[in-house]
PDB file of C-alpha atoms in Angstrom:
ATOM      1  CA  UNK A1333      -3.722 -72.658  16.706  1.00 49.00           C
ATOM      2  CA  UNK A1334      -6.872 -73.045  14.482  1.00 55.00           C
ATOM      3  CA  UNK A1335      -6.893 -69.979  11.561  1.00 56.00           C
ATOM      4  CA  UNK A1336      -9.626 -68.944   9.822  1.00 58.00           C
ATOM      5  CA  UNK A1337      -9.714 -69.930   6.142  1.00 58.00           C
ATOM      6  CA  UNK A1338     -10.263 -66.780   4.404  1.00 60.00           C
ATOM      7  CA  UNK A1339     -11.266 -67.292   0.494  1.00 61.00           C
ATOM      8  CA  UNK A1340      -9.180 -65.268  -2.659  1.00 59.00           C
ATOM      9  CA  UNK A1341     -11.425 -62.203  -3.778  1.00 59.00           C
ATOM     10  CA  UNK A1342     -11.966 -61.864  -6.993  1.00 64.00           C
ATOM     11  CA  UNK A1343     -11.633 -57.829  -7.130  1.00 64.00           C
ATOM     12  CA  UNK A1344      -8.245 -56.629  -7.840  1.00 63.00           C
ATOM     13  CA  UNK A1345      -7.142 -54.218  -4.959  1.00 63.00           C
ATOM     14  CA  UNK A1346      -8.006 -50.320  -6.028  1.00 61.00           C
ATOM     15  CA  UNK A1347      -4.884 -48.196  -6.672  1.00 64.00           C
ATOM     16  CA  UNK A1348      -4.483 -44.816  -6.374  1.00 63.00           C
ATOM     17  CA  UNK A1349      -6.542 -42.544  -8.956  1.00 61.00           C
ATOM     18  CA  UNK A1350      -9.725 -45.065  -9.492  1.00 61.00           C
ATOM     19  CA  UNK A1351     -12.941 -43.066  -8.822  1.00 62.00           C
ATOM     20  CA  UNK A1352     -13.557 -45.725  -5.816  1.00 62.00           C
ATOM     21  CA  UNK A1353     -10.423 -45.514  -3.731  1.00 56.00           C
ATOM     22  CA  UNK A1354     -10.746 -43.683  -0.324  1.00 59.00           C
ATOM     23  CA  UNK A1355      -7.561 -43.707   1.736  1.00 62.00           C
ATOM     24  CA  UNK A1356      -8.154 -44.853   5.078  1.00 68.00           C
ATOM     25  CA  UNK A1357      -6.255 -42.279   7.877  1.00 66.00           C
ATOM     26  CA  UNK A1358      -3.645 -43.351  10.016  1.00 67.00           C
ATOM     27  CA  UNK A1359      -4.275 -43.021  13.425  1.00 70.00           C
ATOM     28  CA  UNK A1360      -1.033 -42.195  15.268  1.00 66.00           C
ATOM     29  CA  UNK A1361      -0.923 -41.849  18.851  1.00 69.00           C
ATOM     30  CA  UNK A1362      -0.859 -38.644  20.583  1.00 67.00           C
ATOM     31  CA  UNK A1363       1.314 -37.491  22.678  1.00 69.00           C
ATOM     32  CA  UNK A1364       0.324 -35.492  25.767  1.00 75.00           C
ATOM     33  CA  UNK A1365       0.744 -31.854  25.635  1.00 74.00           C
ATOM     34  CA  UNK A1366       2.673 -31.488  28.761  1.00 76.00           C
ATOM     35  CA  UNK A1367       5.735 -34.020  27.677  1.00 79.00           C
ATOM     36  CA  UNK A1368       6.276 -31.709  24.645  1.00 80.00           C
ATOM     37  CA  UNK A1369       9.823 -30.233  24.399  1.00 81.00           C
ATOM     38  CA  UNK A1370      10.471 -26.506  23.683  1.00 80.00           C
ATOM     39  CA  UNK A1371       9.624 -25.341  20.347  1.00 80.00           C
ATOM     40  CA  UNK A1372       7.163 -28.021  19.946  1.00 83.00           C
ATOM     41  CA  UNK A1373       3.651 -27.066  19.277  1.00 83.00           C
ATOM     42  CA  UNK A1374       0.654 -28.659  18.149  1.00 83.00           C
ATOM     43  CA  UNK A1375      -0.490 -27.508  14.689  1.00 84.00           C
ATOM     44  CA  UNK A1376      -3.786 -27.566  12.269  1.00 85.00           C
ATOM     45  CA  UNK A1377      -2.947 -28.338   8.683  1.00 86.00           C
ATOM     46  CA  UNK A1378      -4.725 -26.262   6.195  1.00 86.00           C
ATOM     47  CA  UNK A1379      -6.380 -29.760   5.306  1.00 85.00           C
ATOM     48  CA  UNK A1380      -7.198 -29.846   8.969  1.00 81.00           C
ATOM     49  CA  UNK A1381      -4.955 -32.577  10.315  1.00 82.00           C
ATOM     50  CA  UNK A1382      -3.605 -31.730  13.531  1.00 81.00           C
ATOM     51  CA  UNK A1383      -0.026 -32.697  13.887  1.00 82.00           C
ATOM     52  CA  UNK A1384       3.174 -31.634  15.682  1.00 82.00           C
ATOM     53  CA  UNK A1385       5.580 -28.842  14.253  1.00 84.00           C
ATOM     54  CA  UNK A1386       8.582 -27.043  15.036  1.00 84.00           C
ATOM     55  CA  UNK A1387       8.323 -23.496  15.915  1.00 80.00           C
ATOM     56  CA  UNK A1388      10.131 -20.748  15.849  1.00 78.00           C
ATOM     57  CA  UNK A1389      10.330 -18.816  19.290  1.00 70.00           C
ATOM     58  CA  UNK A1390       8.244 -15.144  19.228  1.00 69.00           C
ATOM     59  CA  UNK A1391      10.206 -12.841  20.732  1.00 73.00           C
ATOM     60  CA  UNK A1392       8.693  -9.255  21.632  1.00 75.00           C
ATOM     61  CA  UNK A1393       9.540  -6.689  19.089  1.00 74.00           C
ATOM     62  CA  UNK A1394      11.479  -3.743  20.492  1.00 80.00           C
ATOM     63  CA  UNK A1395       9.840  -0.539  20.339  1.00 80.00           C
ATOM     64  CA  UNK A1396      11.146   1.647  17.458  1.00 82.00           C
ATOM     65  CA  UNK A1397      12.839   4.503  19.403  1.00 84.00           C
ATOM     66  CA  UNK A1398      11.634   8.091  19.064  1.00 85.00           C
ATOM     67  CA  UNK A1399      13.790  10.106  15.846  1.00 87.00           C
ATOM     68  CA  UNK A1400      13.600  13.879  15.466  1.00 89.00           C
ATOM     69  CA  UNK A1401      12.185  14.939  12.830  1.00 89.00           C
ATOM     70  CA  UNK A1402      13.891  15.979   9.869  1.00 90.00           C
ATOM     71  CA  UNK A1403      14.526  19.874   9.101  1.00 91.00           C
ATOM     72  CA  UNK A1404      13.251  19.087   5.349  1.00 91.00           C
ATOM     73  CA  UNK A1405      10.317  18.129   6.246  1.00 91.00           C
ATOM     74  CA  UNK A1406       9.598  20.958   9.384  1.00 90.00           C
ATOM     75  CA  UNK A1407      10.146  22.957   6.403  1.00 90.00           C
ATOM     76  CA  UNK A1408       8.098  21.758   3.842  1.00 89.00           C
ATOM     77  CA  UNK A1409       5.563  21.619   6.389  1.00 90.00           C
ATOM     78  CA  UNK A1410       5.360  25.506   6.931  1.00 89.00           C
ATOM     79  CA  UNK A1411       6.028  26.020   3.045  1.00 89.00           C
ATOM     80  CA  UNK A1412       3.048  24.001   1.717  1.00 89.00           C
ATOM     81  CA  UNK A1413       0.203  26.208   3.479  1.00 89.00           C
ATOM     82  CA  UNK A1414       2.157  29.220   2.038  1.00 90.00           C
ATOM     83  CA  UNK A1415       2.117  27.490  -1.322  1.00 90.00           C
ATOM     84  CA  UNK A1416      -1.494  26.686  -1.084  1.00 90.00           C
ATOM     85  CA  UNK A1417      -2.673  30.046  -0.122  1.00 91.00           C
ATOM     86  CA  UNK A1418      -0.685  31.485  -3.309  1.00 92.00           C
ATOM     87  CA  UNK A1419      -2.202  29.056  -5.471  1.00 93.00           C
ATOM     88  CA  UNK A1420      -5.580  29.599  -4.358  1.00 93.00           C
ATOM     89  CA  UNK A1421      -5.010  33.426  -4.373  1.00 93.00           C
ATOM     90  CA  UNK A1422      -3.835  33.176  -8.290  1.00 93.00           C
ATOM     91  CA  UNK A1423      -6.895  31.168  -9.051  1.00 91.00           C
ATOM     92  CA  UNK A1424      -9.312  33.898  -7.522  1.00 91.00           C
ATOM     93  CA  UNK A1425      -7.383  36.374 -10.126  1.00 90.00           C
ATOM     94  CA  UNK A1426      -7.603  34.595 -12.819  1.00 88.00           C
ATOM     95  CA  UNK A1427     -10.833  33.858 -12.765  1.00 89.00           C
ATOM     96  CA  UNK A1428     -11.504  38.274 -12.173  1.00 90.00           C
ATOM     97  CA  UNK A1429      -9.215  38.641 -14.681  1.00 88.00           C
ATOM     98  CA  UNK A1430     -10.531  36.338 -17.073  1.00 89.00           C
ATOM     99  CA  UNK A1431     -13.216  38.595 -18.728  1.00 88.00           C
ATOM    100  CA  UNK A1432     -10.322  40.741 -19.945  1.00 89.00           C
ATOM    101  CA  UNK A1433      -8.054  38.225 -20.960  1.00 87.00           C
ATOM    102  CA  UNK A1434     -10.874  36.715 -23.686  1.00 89.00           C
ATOM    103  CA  UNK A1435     -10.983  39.802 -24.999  1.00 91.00           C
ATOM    104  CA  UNK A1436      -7.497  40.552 -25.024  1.00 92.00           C
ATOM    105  CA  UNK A1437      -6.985  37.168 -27.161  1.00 92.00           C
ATOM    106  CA  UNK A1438      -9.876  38.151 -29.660  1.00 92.00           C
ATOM    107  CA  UNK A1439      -8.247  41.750 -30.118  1.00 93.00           C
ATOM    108  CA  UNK A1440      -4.842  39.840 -31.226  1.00 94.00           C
ATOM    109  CA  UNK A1441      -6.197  37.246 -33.169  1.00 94.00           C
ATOM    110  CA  UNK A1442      -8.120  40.368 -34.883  1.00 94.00           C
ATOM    111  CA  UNK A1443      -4.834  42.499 -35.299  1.00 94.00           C
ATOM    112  CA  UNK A1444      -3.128  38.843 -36.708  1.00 94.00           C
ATOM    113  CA  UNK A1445      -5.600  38.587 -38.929  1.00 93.00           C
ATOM    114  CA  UNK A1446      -5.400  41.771 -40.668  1.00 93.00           C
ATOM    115  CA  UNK A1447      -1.635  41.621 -40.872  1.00 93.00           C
ATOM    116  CA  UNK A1448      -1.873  38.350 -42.473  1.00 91.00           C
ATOM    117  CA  UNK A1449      -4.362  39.926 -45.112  1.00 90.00           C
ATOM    118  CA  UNK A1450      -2.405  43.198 -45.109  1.00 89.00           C
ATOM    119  CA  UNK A1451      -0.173  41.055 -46.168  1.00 89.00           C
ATOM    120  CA  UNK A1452      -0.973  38.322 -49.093  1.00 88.00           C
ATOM    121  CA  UNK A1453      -3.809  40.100 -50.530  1.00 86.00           C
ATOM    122  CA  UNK A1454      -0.644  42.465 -52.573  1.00 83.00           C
ATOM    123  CA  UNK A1455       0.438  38.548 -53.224  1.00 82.00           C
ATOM    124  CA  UNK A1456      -2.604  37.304 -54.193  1.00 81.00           C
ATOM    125  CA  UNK A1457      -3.577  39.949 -56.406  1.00 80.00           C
ATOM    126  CA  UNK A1458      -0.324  39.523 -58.335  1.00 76.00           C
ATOM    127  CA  UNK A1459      -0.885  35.900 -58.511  1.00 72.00           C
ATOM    128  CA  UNK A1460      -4.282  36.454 -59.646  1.00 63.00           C
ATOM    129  CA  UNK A1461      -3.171  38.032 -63.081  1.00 64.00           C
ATOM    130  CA  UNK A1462      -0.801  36.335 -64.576  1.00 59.00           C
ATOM    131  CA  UNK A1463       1.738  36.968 -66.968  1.00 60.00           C
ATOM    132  CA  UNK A1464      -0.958  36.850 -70.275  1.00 57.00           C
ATOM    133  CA  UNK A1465      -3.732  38.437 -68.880  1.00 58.00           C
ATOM    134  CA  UNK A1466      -4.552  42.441 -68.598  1.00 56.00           C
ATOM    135  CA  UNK A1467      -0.796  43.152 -68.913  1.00 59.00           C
ATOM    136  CA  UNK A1468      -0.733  46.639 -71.341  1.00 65.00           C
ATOM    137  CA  UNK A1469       2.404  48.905 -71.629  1.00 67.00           C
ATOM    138  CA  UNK A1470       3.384  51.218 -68.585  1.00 69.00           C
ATOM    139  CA  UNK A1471       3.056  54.728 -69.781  1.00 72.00           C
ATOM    140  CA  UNK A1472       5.170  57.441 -68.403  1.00 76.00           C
ATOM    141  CA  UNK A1473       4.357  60.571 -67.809  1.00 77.00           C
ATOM    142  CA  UNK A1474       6.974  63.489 -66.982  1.00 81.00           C
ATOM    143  CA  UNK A1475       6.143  67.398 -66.067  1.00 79.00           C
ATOM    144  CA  UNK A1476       8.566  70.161 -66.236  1.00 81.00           C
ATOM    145  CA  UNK A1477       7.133  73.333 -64.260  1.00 80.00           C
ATOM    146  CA  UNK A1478       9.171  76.381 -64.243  1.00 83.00           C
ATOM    147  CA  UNK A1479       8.608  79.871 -63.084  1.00 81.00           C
ATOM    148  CA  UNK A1480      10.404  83.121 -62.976  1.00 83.00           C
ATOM    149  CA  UNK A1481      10.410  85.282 -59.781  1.00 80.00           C
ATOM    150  CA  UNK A1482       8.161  85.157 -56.712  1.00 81.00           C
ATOM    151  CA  UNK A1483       4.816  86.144 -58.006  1.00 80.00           C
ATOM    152  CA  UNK A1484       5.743  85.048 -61.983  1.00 80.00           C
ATOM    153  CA  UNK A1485       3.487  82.807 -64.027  1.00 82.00           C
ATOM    154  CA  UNK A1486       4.699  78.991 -64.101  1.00 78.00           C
ATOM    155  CA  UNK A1487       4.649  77.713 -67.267  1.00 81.00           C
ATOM    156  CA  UNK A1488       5.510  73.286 -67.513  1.00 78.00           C
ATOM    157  CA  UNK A1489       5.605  70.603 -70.344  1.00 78.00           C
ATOM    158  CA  UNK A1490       3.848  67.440 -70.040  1.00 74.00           C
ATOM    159  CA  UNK A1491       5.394  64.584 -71.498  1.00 74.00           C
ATOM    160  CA  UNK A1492       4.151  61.417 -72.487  1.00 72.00           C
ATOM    161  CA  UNK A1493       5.907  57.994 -73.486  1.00 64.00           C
TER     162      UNK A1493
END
């Protein structure tokens, strides 16, 4: 049998990672679709071969059966237009009602305020003096009145000390 005589290249052979090498792709053989067993489906690859795969048997999902519904939640359904309604009804006061309550706040801020100066101006006044300053002797002064009978002439003292 005559061969060819082939001669050595002179290129080593590219590996895996050089910028040049470009895999060539296998070509298996494929089968027919009718010979395929159960469970056996032809696939796509997200890199787009096509290839056989097991698979798992879809069954129909049952139909969730009817449940009543909760008494909680008939409940809460017939409270929250109530609820709503009340809310809605105590936001249309407030906002009648909110003329009067501004001035309702200014009149006790006012009446705060003149407690609070009712109240430290005695302090401050005191503080303002001081022990040194303006402090002169307190004087008192007593008054004796007396008088004899109902239409008698008073006659009083006046002491001072």
């Amino acid at each position: 049998m005559p061969y060819d005589h082939t001669t050595a290249s002179t290129t080593p052979p590219a590996r895996y990672g050089d910028p040049i090498y470009h895999p060539t792709p296998v070509q298996q053989p494929v089968m027919p679709l009718a010979e395929l067993p159960p469970g056996v489906e032809m696939v796509t690859l997200p890199n787009g071969c096509r290839t056989l795969a097991y698979t798992q048997p879809t069954s129909p999902a049952p139909a969730p059966a009817a449940q009543p519904i909760p008494a909680w939640a008939k409940t809460t359904a017939l409270l929250a237009p109530t609820l709503g309604g009340g809310i809605a009804a105590a936001g249309f006061g407030i906002s009648y009602a909110a003329p009067g309550l501004i001035a309702m706040t200014d009149a006790l801020w006012a009446a705060i305020a003149l407690i609070a100066a009712g109240t430290l101006a005695p302090l401050l006044l005191r503080a303002g003096r001081g022990p040194g300053r303006g402090t002169t002797p307190v004087q008192h002064v007593t008054q004796t009145i007396t008088a004899s009978g109902m239409f008698g002439r008073a006659t009083g003292t006046l002491n001072n000390r």
